[in-house]
Amino acid sequence: MRVLLVKPASAAIDFGLAPFFQTEPLGLQYVAAALRASGHTPTVVDLRFDRRGLRKILESSQPEVVGISAVHILDADATRALVSEVKAFDRKIAVVVGGHAIAMYPAALAGCPDVDAIALSEGELAMPAICEALRKRRPLDTVAGLLVPDGMSGLTSTGDVSEQLSLEAIALPDRNAVARYQHNYCCLNYMPVWTMETARGCRHRCKFCSVWQFHGRSQRYHAIDAVRADFGATGPNVFVVDDTFWTGSERSADLADALLSTHTRKNWLLVQSRLDTVVEHPELAERWRPLARNFDVFFGFEAPTSRGLRSLHKGADVGKTVEAVRIARKLGFGVTGNFIIDPDYTEEDFQVLWAFLREQELARVGFTILTPLPGTVYFESMRDRLEVGDWNQFDLHHLLWQPRLPVRRFFELYCETWRRSVLYLQGQKKWWHWMPQVRLRDIPRLARILARTQRLMDPEHYLARSAIREGSRDGAASEIRPRPFAMEPPGRPAGVPCAHPHDE
Ligand code: B12
């Protein structure tokens, strides 16, 4: 089958990582490789960077199947529009939607009659099975792990998939599939950037995160030989997307040795790890360190107090934070990460956070607003409190319910917090300090990126886009769209556990 795999261009690009961090659609590269291995002909398009427009792309690629990737819930509206556009072009094209966020919460596509299937399992399993069924003219309700139209404007489940995908067995991501967009992928001054994966899933149970819930608290690993080959196939700047790097210590040590035995060294590596993992296995971090000239670790700092960490089910105290930062710096890692600001924050909570940032000299940090991600236990528990139903506001930078402080004051303090970040050009690192970090020809692009990020520090920018207004709790001013999540989701991915006792 000719399959067009589409990464949508979400409209939510103002806040958070979006202004300065854009990476390749790695999931679609894996799906493309799996399709190719099954004899199909996939093409990947990244609509964030493709000027042709979908119609032209459809005309030239003539797909029989279109697969749209909704990895972030922010992709929901763009996905809906794409489904309609494909069907308007040719109703015979089968349209499948998949990806982490939509599999976690398929109800986000409720009332989208044109979608032929929503895949609840990973794409390497789902897409080849769907294409095989279509090729043999079998109905899609014979393929497990999907939601398909029930003929009465609803969706029905085709049953759970019987096996869990073994990462040991899958093909390497198809790196050629997005080669024409590669120069667009960047993280601040690192451009171009590649992403790769060595493991999938997470065994922890942080309240705000949807990953462990999708993978049923499991973690699976790619074969060491496959990672070694992929490490060689990526360029000099690499973001490893694993959620908890260095967990599975023995296997991680073996992997480090396998990579060190090659001649490949990177200019920049970025991994995401846990503070307690680094405290427990400094020797492991040390083993990995020679693999890149610049090696950054992104930590989920989340809160500056043990009480705050407990409320987020982080499973570690703030002593671990301090110790991990010390160890990572001593070993020559760049320490980066994120804190979560609870809408319940008081003035004093902000002061405590600022003091912690000062004491620990943390400036390469970001700040997100506590957001219940759809499909999580936390989302279900907050459903009645949420006042905003616009998925574009689930970018972790919008308020979704009234904060404890007045709305304006909350955003003023939030921006004051962001001004402690290295991204604030009126802070310690000025714009001219950034420029020598890129090639001459990339300076205009970096300047644009840095200019965009300054909005993260401007309360007026947030206030203008906030659906939560002063006093809207009392039923006053608000422009809230109807809540799309007032209904039950029609299905959940296999393996999603029930509420953990501590999640109540
Ligand atoms: C890399 C990454 C990014 C990249 C962008 C990736 C991209 N190209 O879109 C960057 C760093 C820029 C980023 C930004 C953000 N991210 Co992000 N990101 C990730 C991360 C760490 C890994 C994704 C990945 O590459 N996984 C590896 C590949 C192989 O898996 P995959 O992409 O999920 O694809 C598989 C399946 O989903 C499926 N699939 C995918 N597409 C399709 C299509 C079809 C048709 C089918 C059948 C199947 C299918 O099959 C694939 C292969 O198995 C995930 C965490 C995670 N583990 O999912 C968070 C995650 C997706 N991000 C998240 C968030 C919240 C954000 C931000 C809001 C954070 C912020 N502070 O701003 C921003 C939003 C950016 C924006 N405005 O769009 C949340 C999303 C939650 C949600 N439900 O919406 C996640 C789950 C993290 C978390 N812990 O909760 N992110």
Coordinates of C-alpha atoms and ligand atoms in Angstrom, one line a residue:
M1 CA 0.0 0.0 0.0
R2 CA 1.1 3.6 -0.6
V3 CA 1.0 5.2 2.9
L4 CA 1.4 8.9 3.7
L5 CA 2.4 9.5 7.3
V6 CA 1.7 13.0 8.5
K7 CA 3.1 15.0 11.4
P8 CA 0.6 17.9 11.9
A9 CA 1.4 21.5 12.5
S10 CA -0.3 22.3 15.8
A11 CA -1.4 25.9 16.4
A12 CA 0.0 25.8 19.9
I13 CA 3.5 27.1 19.3
D14 CA 3.7 30.2 21.5
F15 CA 4.8 28.8 24.8
G16 CA 6.8 26.1 26.5
L17 CA 9.4 24.2 24.5
A18 CA 7.8 24.9 21.2
P19 CA 9.5 28.3 20.5
F20 CA 13.0 26.8 20.7
F21 CA 12.8 23.1 20.6
Q22 CA 11.6 21.3 17.4
T23 CA 12.4 17.7 16.7
E24 CA 11.8 15.1 14.1
P25 CA 8.7 12.8 14.3
L26 CA 10.6 9.8 15.5
G27 CA 7.5 7.7 16.0
L28 CA 6.6 8.1 12.3
Q29 CA 10.2 7.1 11.3
Y30 CA 9.6 3.9 13.3
V31 CA 6.2 3.3 11.7
A32 CA 7.7 4.0 8.3
A33 CA 10.4 1.4 8.9
A34 CA 7.8 -1.2 10.1
L35 CA 5.7 -0.5 7.0
R36 CA 8.6 -0.9 4.7
A37 CA 9.6 -4.2 6.4
S38 CA 6.1 -5.4 5.6
G39 CA 6.3 -4.5 2.0
H40 CA 4.4 -1.2 1.9
T41 CA 5.6 2.1 0.6
P42 CA 5.5 4.9 3.2
T43 CA 6.3 8.6 2.8
V44 CA 6.6 10.9 5.8
V45 CA 5.6 14.6 5.7
D46 CA 6.2 17.1 8.5
L47 CA 3.7 19.8 8.0
R48 CA 5.5 22.1 10.4
F49 CA 8.1 22.5 7.8
D50 CA 6.5 21.6 4.5
R51 CA 5.4 24.6 2.4
R52 CA 3.6 22.6 -0.3
G53 CA 0.3 22.2 1.6
L54 CA -1.5 18.9 2.1
R55 CA -3.4 19.0 -1.2
K56 CA -0.3 19.2 -3.3
I57 CA 1.3 16.5 -1.2
L58 CA -1.8 14.2 -1.7
E59 CA -1.7 14.9 -5.4
S60 CA 1.9 13.9 -5.8
S61 CA 2.0 10.9 -3.4
Q62 CA -1.4 9.5 -4.3
P63 CA -1.7 7.5 -1.0
E64 CA -4.2 4.7 -0.4
V65 CA -3.8 5.2 3.4
V66 CA -3.0 8.3 5.4
G67 CA -1.7 8.0 9.0
I68 CA -1.8 11.1 11.2
S69 CA 0.3 11.4 14.3
A70 CA -1.2 13.0 17.4
V71 CA 1.6 12.5 19.9
H72 CA 0.6 15.7 21.9
I73 CA -3.0 16.5 22.7
L74 CA -2.1 19.9 21.2
D75 CA -2.3 18.1 17.9
A76 CA -6.0 17.2 18.3
D77 CA -7.5 20.2 16.4
A78 CA -5.0 20.1 13.6
T79 CA -5.6 16.4 13.3
R80 CA -9.3 16.8 13.0
A81 CA -8.8 19.4 10.2
L82 CA -6.4 17.1 8.4
V83 CA -8.9 14.2 8.5
S84 CA -11.5 16.4 6.8
E85 CA -9.0 17.7 4.2
V86 CA -7.9 14.2 3.2
K87 CA -11.5 13.0 2.9
A88 CA -12.5 16.1 0.9
F89 CA -9.6 15.3 -1.5
D90 CA -10.7 11.7 -1.9
R91 CA -13.1 9.8 0.3
K92 CA -11.6 6.4 -0.8
I93 CA -8.3 7.2 1.1
A94 CA -8.4 5.4 4.5
V95 CA -7.5 7.8 7.3
V96 CA -6.0 6.4 10.5
V97 CA -5.0 8.5 13.5
G98 CA -2.5 7.3 16.1
G99 CA 0.1 8.5 18.6
H100 CA 0.5 8.7 22.3
A101 CA -2.0 11.5 23.1
I102 CA -4.8 10.3 21.0
A103 CA -4.4 6.7 22.1
M104 CA -4.5 7.9 25.7
Y105 CA -7.6 10.0 25.0
P106 CA -9.4 9.1 21.8
A107 CA -12.5 11.1 22.9
A108 CA -10.5 14.2 21.8
L109 CA -11.6 13.2 18.3
A110 CA -15.3 12.7 19.2
G111 CA -17.6 13.9 16.5
C112 CA -15.0 13.5 13.8
P113 CA -17.0 11.2 11.5
D114 CA -14.4 10.8 8.7
V115 CA -11.8 9.0 10.6
D116 CA -11.6 5.3 9.6
A117 CA -9.6 4.1 12.7
I118 CA -7.9 5.4 15.8
A119 CA -4.9 3.2 16.7
L120 CA -4.6 2.5 20.5
S121 CA -1.4 0.5 20.3
E122 CA 2.0 1.4 19.0
G123 CA 2.3 2.2 15.4
E124 CA 4.8 -0.5 14.5
L125 CA 2.0 -3.0 15.3
A126 CA -1.0 -1.1 14.2
M127 CA -0.1 0.3 10.8
P128 CA 1.2 -2.9 9.1
A129 CA -1.8 -4.7 10.4
I130 CA -4.2 -2.0 9.1
C131 CA -2.5 -1.9 5.7
E132 CA -2.5 -5.7 5.4
A133 CA -6.3 -5.7 6.2
L134 CA -6.9 -3.0 3.6
R135 CA -4.8 -4.8 1.0
K136 CA -6.8 -7.9 1.5
R137 CA -10.0 -5.9 1.5
R138 CA -10.9 -7.1 5.1
P139 CA -12.9 -4.6 7.2
L140 CA -10.8 -2.8 9.9
D141 CA -12.9 -4.2 12.7
T142 CA -10.9 -7.4 12.1
V143 CA -7.7 -5.6 13.3
A144 CA -7.2 -5.6 17.1
G145 CA -6.3 -2.5 19.0
L146 CA -8.4 0.0 17.1
L147 CA -11.4 2.2 17.5
V148 CA -13.5 2.1 14.3
P149 CA -16.8 3.8 13.4
D150 CA -19.8 1.9 14.8
G151 CA -22.1 3.1 12.0
M152 CA -24.1 5.3 14.5
S153 CA -21.7 8.2 14.6
G154 CA -19.8 6.6 17.5
L155 CA -16.7 4.5 17.8
T156 CA -16.3 0.9 18.8
S157 CA -13.3 -1.1 20.1
T158 CA -11.9 -4.0 18.0
G159 CA -10.5 -5.6 21.2
D160 CA -7.1 -5.5 22.8
V161 CA -3.9 -6.5 21.0
S162 CA -2.8 -9.9 22.3
E163 CA 1.0 -9.3 22.4
Q164 CA 3.2 -6.4 23.5
L165 CA 5.5 -5.1 20.9
S166 CA 9.0 -6.3 21.4
L167 CA 11.4 -3.5 20.8
E168 CA 14.2 -6.1 20.4
A169 CA 12.5 -7.2 17.2
I170 CA 11.7 -3.9 15.4
A171 CA 13.4 -2.2 12.5
L172 CA 15.6 0.8 12.9
P173 CA 13.8 4.1 12.4
D174 CA 13.8 5.2 8.7
R175 CA 16.2 8.1 8.9
N176 CA 15.9 8.9 5.2
A177 CA 12.1 9.5 5.6
V178 CA 12.6 13.0 7.1
A179 CA 16.1 13.8 5.7
R180 CA 14.7 16.7 3.7
Y181 CA 13.4 18.4 6.9
Q182 CA 16.4 17.7 9.1
H183 CA 17.9 21.1 8.9
N184 CA 14.8 22.5 10.6
Y185 CA 15.2 20.4 13.7
C186 CA 16.8 22.3 16.6
C187 CA 17.2 22.9 20.3
L188 CA 18.2 26.5 20.8
N189 CA 21.7 26.8 19.5
Y190 CA 22.0 23.2 18.5
M191 CA 21.0 22.8 14.9
P192 CA 20.3 20.5 13.2
V193 CA 19.3 18.0 15.9
W194 CA 18.5 14.3 15.6
T195 CA 16.4 12.3 18.1
M196 CA 16.9 8.6 19.0
E197 CA 15.4 6.1 21.4
T198 CA 17.1 3.4 23.4
A199 CA 14.2 2.4 25.7
R200 CA 10.5 3.0 25.9
G201 CA 8.2 3.4 28.9
C202 CA 8.6 4.3 32.6
R203 CA 8.2 2.4 35.9
H204 CA 7.5 5.4 38.0
R205 CA 4.1 7.0 38.6
C206 CA 4.4 10.8 38.6
K207 CA 1.0 12.3 38.9
F208 CA 1.3 14.7 36.0
C209 CA 2.8 12.3 33.4
S210 CA 0.9 10.2 30.9
V211 CA 3.8 8.0 29.8
W212 CA 3.8 5.4 32.6
Q213 CA 0.1 5.1 32.3
F214 CA 0.3 4.4 28.5
H215 CA 2.9 1.8 29.0
G216 CA 1.4 0.2 32.1
R217 CA 4.5 1.1 34.2
S218 CA 6.7 -1.1 32.0
Q219 CA 10.0 -0.3 30.4
R220 CA 11.3 -2.0 27.3
Y221 CA 14.7 -1.8 25.6
H222 CA 15.9 -1.7 22.0
A223 CA 18.5 -4.3 21.1
I224 CA 22.0 -3.0 21.9
D225 CA 23.2 -3.7 18.3
A226 CA 20.3 -1.7 16.9
V227 CA 21.0 1.3 19.2
R228 CA 24.7 1.1 18.2
A229 CA 23.7 1.2 14.5
D230 CA 21.2 4.1 15.1
F231 CA 23.8 6.0 17.1
G232 CA 26.0 5.9 14.1
A233 CA 23.2 6.9 11.7
T234 CA 22.4 10.1 13.6
G235 CA 24.2 13.4 13.3
P236 CA 26.5 15.3 15.8
N237 CA 23.7 16.7 18.0
V238 CA 21.3 14.1 19.5
F239 CA 18.4 14.2 21.9
V240 CA 17.7 10.8 23.4
V241 CA 14.0 10.8 24.0
D242 CA 13.9 7.9 26.6
D243 CA 11.8 9.1 29.5
T244 CA 14.2 7.8 32.3
F245 CA 17.7 7.5 31.0
W246 CA 20.1 5.3 33.0
T247 CA 17.4 3.3 34.6
G248 CA 18.0 -0.4 34.1
S249 CA 21.6 0.1 35.2
E250 CA 23.2 -3.1 34.0
R251 CA 21.8 -2.8 30.5
S252 CA 22.7 0.9 30.4
A253 CA 26.3 0.0 31.3
D254 CA 26.4 -2.6 28.6
L255 CA 25.0 -0.1 26.1
A256 CA 27.6 2.5 27.1
D257 CA 30.4 0.0 26.6
A258 CA 29.0 -1.0 23.2
L259 CA 28.8 2.7 22.1
L260 CA 32.2 3.5 23.5
S261 CA 33.7 0.6 21.5
T262 CA 32.7 2.5 18.3
H263 CA 34.5 5.6 17.0
T264 CA 31.3 7.7 17.1
R265 CA 31.3 10.6 19.5
K266 CA 28.7 13.4 19.5
N267 CA 29.1 17.1 19.7
W268 CA 26.0 17.3 22.0
L269 CA 23.9 14.7 23.7
L270 CA 20.8 15.5 25.7
V271 CA 19.2 12.8 27.9
Q272 CA 16.3 12.9 30.3
S273 CA 16.9 11.3 33.6
R274 CA 15.7 11.1 37.2
L275 CA 17.5 12.8 40.1
D276 CA 17.5 9.7 42.3
T277 CA 18.9 7.5 39.4
V278 CA 22.0 9.8 39.2
V279 CA 22.4 9.7 43.0
E280 CA 22.2 5.9 43.0
H281 CA 24.4 5.4 39.9
P282 CA 27.0 8.1 39.5
E283 CA 29.3 5.5 38.0
L284 CA 26.9 4.9 35.2
A285 CA 26.7 8.6 34.3
E286 CA 30.5 8.8 34.4
R287 CA 30.7 5.8 32.0
W288 CA 28.5 7.6 29.5
R289 CA 30.1 11.0 29.8
P290 CA 32.9 10.5 27.2
L291 CA 30.3 9.9 24.4
A292 CA 29.8 13.6 23.7
R293 CA 31.7 16.8 24.0
N294 CA 28.8 18.6 25.5
F295 CA 26.5 16.4 27.5
D296 CA 23.3 17.8 29.0
V297 CA 20.9 16.1 31.4
F298 CA 17.3 17.2 31.6
F299 CA 15.9 16.5 35.1
G300 CA 12.3 16.7 36.2
F301 CA 13.0 18.9 39.2
E302 CA 9.3 19.6 39.6
A303 CA 9.3 21.1 43.1
P304 CA 11.8 22.8 45.5
T305 CA 10.5 21.1 48.6
S306 CA 10.0 17.4 49.6
R307 CA 6.3 18.2 50.4
G308 CA 5.9 19.5 46.8
L309 CA 7.6 16.4 45.4
R310 CA 5.4 14.1 47.5
S311 CA 2.2 15.8 46.2
L312 CA 3.4 15.1 42.6
H313 CA 4.1 11.4 43.5
K314 CA 7.7 11.9 42.5
G315 CA 9.0 9.2 44.8
A316 CA 12.2 11.2 45.9
D317 CA 12.9 14.0 48.3
V318 CA 14.6 17.3 47.7
G319 CA 17.9 16.1 49.2
K320 CA 18.2 13.9 46.1
T321 CA 17.8 17.0 43.9
V322 CA 20.6 18.8 45.6
E323 CA 22.9 15.7 45.5
A324 CA 22.1 14.8 41.9
V325 CA 22.9 18.4 40.7
R326 CA 26.2 18.3 42.6
I327 CA 27.1 14.9 41.1
A328 CA 26.1 15.8 37.6
R329 CA 28.1 19.0 37.6
K330 CA 31.1 17.3 39.1
L331 CA 31.1 14.8 36.3
G332 CA 30.9 17.6 33.7
F333 CA 27.3 17.4 32.7
G334 CA 25.2 20.5 31.8
V335 CA 22.3 20.5 34.3
T336 CA 18.9 21.5 32.8
G337 CA 15.3 20.7 33.8
N338 CA 11.8 21.7 34.6
F339 CA 9.8 22.8 37.7
I340 CA 6.0 22.5 37.9
I341 CA 4.1 25.5 39.2
D342 CA 0.8 24.5 40.9
P343 CA -2.1 26.9 40.3
D344 CA -2.5 26.6 44.0
Y345 CA 0.9 28.4 44.6
T346 CA 0.9 31.3 47.0
E347 CA 3.3 34.3 46.9
E348 CA 5.4 32.5 49.5
D349 CA 5.6 29.3 47.3
F350 CA 7.1 31.4 44.5
Q351 CA 9.6 32.9 47.0
V352 CA 10.6 29.4 48.1
L353 CA 11.2 28.4 44.5
W354 CA 13.2 31.5 43.7
A355 CA 15.4 30.9 46.8
F356 CA 16.0 27.3 45.7
L357 CA 17.0 28.4 42.2
R358 CA 19.4 30.9 43.7
E359 CA 20.9 28.5 46.1
Q360 CA 21.4 25.7 43.6
E361 CA 22.4 28.1 40.8
L362 CA 19.8 26.7 38.5
A363 CA 19.3 28.9 35.4
R364 CA 19.0 26.4 32.5
V365 CA 15.5 25.6 33.6
G366 CA 11.9 25.8 32.4
F367 CA 8.7 26.2 34.3
T368 CA 5.3 24.6 33.4
I369 CA 1.9 25.0 35.0
L370 CA 0.5 21.8 36.5
T371 CA -1.8 20.3 33.8
P372 CA -3.9 17.2 34.0
L373 CA -3.1 15.4 30.8
P374 CA -6.1 13.7 29.2
G375 CA -6.3 10.0 29.7
T376 CA -4.4 10.1 33.0
V377 CA -5.8 9.2 36.4
Y378 CA -5.1 12.8 37.5
F379 CA -7.2 14.1 34.6
E380 CA -10.1 12.0 35.6
S381 CA -9.9 13.2 39.2
M382 CA -9.8 16.9 38.0
R383 CA -12.5 16.6 35.3
D384 CA -15.1 18.5 37.3
R385 CA -12.7 21.2 38.2
L386 CA -11.4 21.9 34.7
E387 CA -12.9 25.1 33.2
V388 CA -11.2 25.0 29.8
G389 CA -12.0 22.5 27.1
D390 CA -9.7 23.9 24.3
W391 CA -6.9 21.4 23.7
N392 CA -4.7 24.1 22.4
Q393 CA -4.5 25.4 26.0
F394 CA -3.1 22.0 27.3
D395 CA 0.5 23.2 26.5
L396 CA 1.4 23.4 30.2
H397 CA 1.5 27.2 30.0
H398 CA -2.2 28.0 30.4
L399 CA -4.4 28.0 33.5
L400 CA -7.2 25.5 33.2
W401 CA -8.9 26.5 36.4
Q402 CA -8.9 29.5 38.8
P403 CA -5.6 29.8 40.6
R404 CA -5.4 30.6 44.3
L405 CA -3.8 34.0 43.5
P406 CA -5.7 36.5 41.3
V407 CA -5.0 35.5 37.7
R408 CA -3.0 38.6 36.8
R409 CA -0.8 38.2 39.9
F410 CA -0.3 34.5 39.2
F411 CA 1.0 35.3 35.7
E412 CA 3.2 38.1 36.9
L413 CA 4.9 35.8 39.4
Y414 CA 5.0 33.0 36.8
C415 CA 6.8 35.3 34.4
E416 CA 9.1 36.6 37.2
T417 CA 10.0 33.0 37.6
W418 CA 10.8 32.5 33.9
R419 CA 13.0 35.6 34.1
R420 CA 15.3 33.5 36.3
S421 CA 15.9 31.3 33.2
V422 CA 19.0 31.6 31.0
L423 CA 16.5 32.3 28.2
Y424 CA 15.7 35.8 29.6
L425 CA 17.8 38.1 27.4
Q426 CA 17.7 40.9 30.0
G427 CA 19.1 38.5 32.6
Q428 CA 22.7 37.3 33.0
K429 CA 23.1 35.8 29.5
K430 CA 22.6 38.5 26.9
W431 CA 21.8 37.9 23.2
W432 CA 25.4 38.5 22.1
H433 CA 26.5 35.7 24.4
W434 CA 24.4 33.3 22.4
M435 CA 25.5 34.2 18.9
P436 CA 29.0 32.7 19.0
Q437 CA 27.4 29.3 19.7
V438 CA 26.1 28.9 16.2
R439 CA 27.5 29.0 12.7
L440 CA 27.3 32.4 11.0
R441 CA 24.5 31.4 8.7
D442 CA 22.4 30.3 11.6
I443 CA 22.5 33.6 13.5
P444 CA 19.3 35.0 12.1
R445 CA 17.4 31.8 13.0
L446 CA 18.8 31.8 16.5
A447 CA 17.9 35.5 16.9
R448 CA 14.3 34.7 15.8
I449 CA 14.1 31.8 18.2
L450 CA 15.4 33.9 21.1
A451 CA 13.0 36.7 20.3
R452 CA 10.1 34.3 20.4
T453 CA 11.1 32.9 23.7
Q454 CA 10.9 36.3 25.3
R455 CA 7.1 36.0 25.3
L456 CA 7.5 33.4 28.0
M457 CA 8.4 36.2 30.3
D458 CA 5.6 38.6 29.4
P459 CA 2.5 38.4 31.6
E460 CA 0.4 40.3 29.0
H461 CA 1.1 37.6 26.5
Y462 CA -0.4 34.9 28.8
L463 CA -3.3 37.1 30.0
A464 CA -4.3 37.8 26.4
R465 CA -4.5 34.1 25.7
S466 CA -6.0 32.9 28.9
A467 CA -9.5 31.5 29.0
I468 CA -9.4 31.8 32.8
R469 CA -10.1 35.4 33.7
E470 CA -10.3 37.1 37.0
G471 CA -13.4 35.9 38.8
S472 CA -14.5 33.4 36.1
R473 CA -15.0 31.0 39.0
D474 CA -18.0 33.0 39.9
G475 CA -19.5 32.6 36.5
A476 CA -18.2 35.9 35.2
A477 CA -16.3 36.6 31.9
S478 CA -14.8 33.7 30.1
E479 CA -14.7 32.5 26.5
I480 CA -14.6 28.8 27.2
R481 CA -15.4 26.4 24.5
P482 CA -17.7 23.5 25.4
R483 CA -15.9 20.8 27.2
P484 CA -15.1 18.0 24.8
F485 CA -14.2 15.7 27.7
A486 CA -17.6 15.8 29.3
M487 CA -18.1 12.3 27.7
E488 CA -16.4 9.1 28.6
P489 CA -13.6 8.1 26.3
P490 CA -14.7 5.2 24.1
G491 CA -11.6 3.1 24.9
R492 CA -8.3 2.9 26.6
P493 CA -5.0 1.4 25.4
A494 CA -4.3 -2.1 26.6
G495 CA -2.1 -2.2 29.6
V496 CA -3.3 1.1 31.2
P497 CA -3.5 0.3 34.9
C498 CA -6.2 1.3 37.2
A499 CA -5.8 4.1 39.7
H500 CA -2.8 3.6 42.0
P501 CA -3.9 3.8 45.6
H502 CA -1.8 7.0 46.1
D503 CA -3.5 8.7 43.1
E504 CA -6.7 9.2 45.0
Ligands
B12_1 C1 10.3 14.1 21.9 C2 9.2 14.7 22.6 C3 8.9 16.1 22.4 C4 9.6 16.9 21.3 C5 8.7 17.0 20.0 C6 8.5 15.6 19.4 C7 7.7 15.8 18.1 N1 8.4 15.7 17.0 O1 6.5 16.0 18.1 C8 9.6 18.2 22.0 C9 10.9 18.2 22.9 C10 9.7 19.5 21.1 C11 8.4 18.2 22.8 C12 7.6 19.2 23.1 C13 6.5 19.1 24.0 N2 6.1 18.0 24.6 CO1 6.7 16.3 24.2 N3 7.5 14.6 24.3 C14 8.5 14.0 23.6 C15 8.7 12.6 24.2 C16 9.8 12.8 25.3 C17 9.2 11.6 23.2 C18 8.3 11.4 22.0 C19 8.9 10.4 21.1 O2 9.7 10.7 20.2 N4 8.8 9.1 21.4 C20 9.4 8.0 20.7 C21 8.6 7.6 19.6 C22 9.1 6.3 19.0 O3 7.3 7.3 20.1 P1 6.0 8.2 19.7 O4 6.4 9.5 19.1 O5 5.1 8.2 20.8 O6 5.4 7.3 18.5 C23 4.8 6.1 18.7 C24 3.3 6.0 19.0 O7 2.9 7.2 19.6 C25 2.7 5.7 17.7 N5 2.4 6.7 16.7 C26 2.9 7.9 16.6 N6 2.3 8.5 15.5 C27 1.5 7.7 15.0 C28 0.6 7.8 13.8 C29 -0.1 6.7 13.5 C30 -1.0 6.8 12.3 C31 -0.1 5.5 14.3 C32 -1.0 4.3 13.9 C33 0.7 5.4 15.4 C34 1.5 6.5 15.7 O8 3.6 4.8 17.1 C35 4.9 5.3 17.4 C36 5.9 4.2 17.4 O9 5.6 3.3 18.4 C37 7.3 12.3 24.8 C38 7.3 11.3 25.9 C39 6.9 9.9 25.4 N7 7.6 8.9 25.9 O10 6.0 9.8 24.6 C40 6.9 13.7 25.3 C41 5.4 14.0 25.3 C42 4.8 13.5 24.1 N8 5.4 15.5 25.3 C43 4.6 16.0 26.1 C44 4.4 17.4 26.3 C45 3.5 17.8 27.4 C46 5.2 18.4 25.6 C47 5.1 19.9 25.7 C48 3.7 20.5 26.0 C49 6.1 20.2 26.8 C50 6.4 21.7 27.1 N9 7.0 21.9 28.2 O11 6.2 22.6 26.3 C51 5.7 20.3 24.4 C52 4.6 20.6 23.3 C53 5.2 21.0 22.0 C54 4.1 21.5 21.0 N10 3.7 22.7 21.1 O12 3.7 20.7 20.2 C55 3.7 15.0 26.8 C56 2.4 14.9 26.0 C57 1.2 14.6 26.8 C58 -0.1 14.8 26.1 N11 -0.9 13.8 26.3 O13 -0.3 15.7 25.3 C59 4.6 13.7 26.7 C60 3.9 12.4 26.6 C61 5.6 13.7 27.9 C62 5.0 13.4 29.2 N12 5.8 13.0 30.1 O14 3.8 13.5 29.5 N13 8.1 16.9 23.1

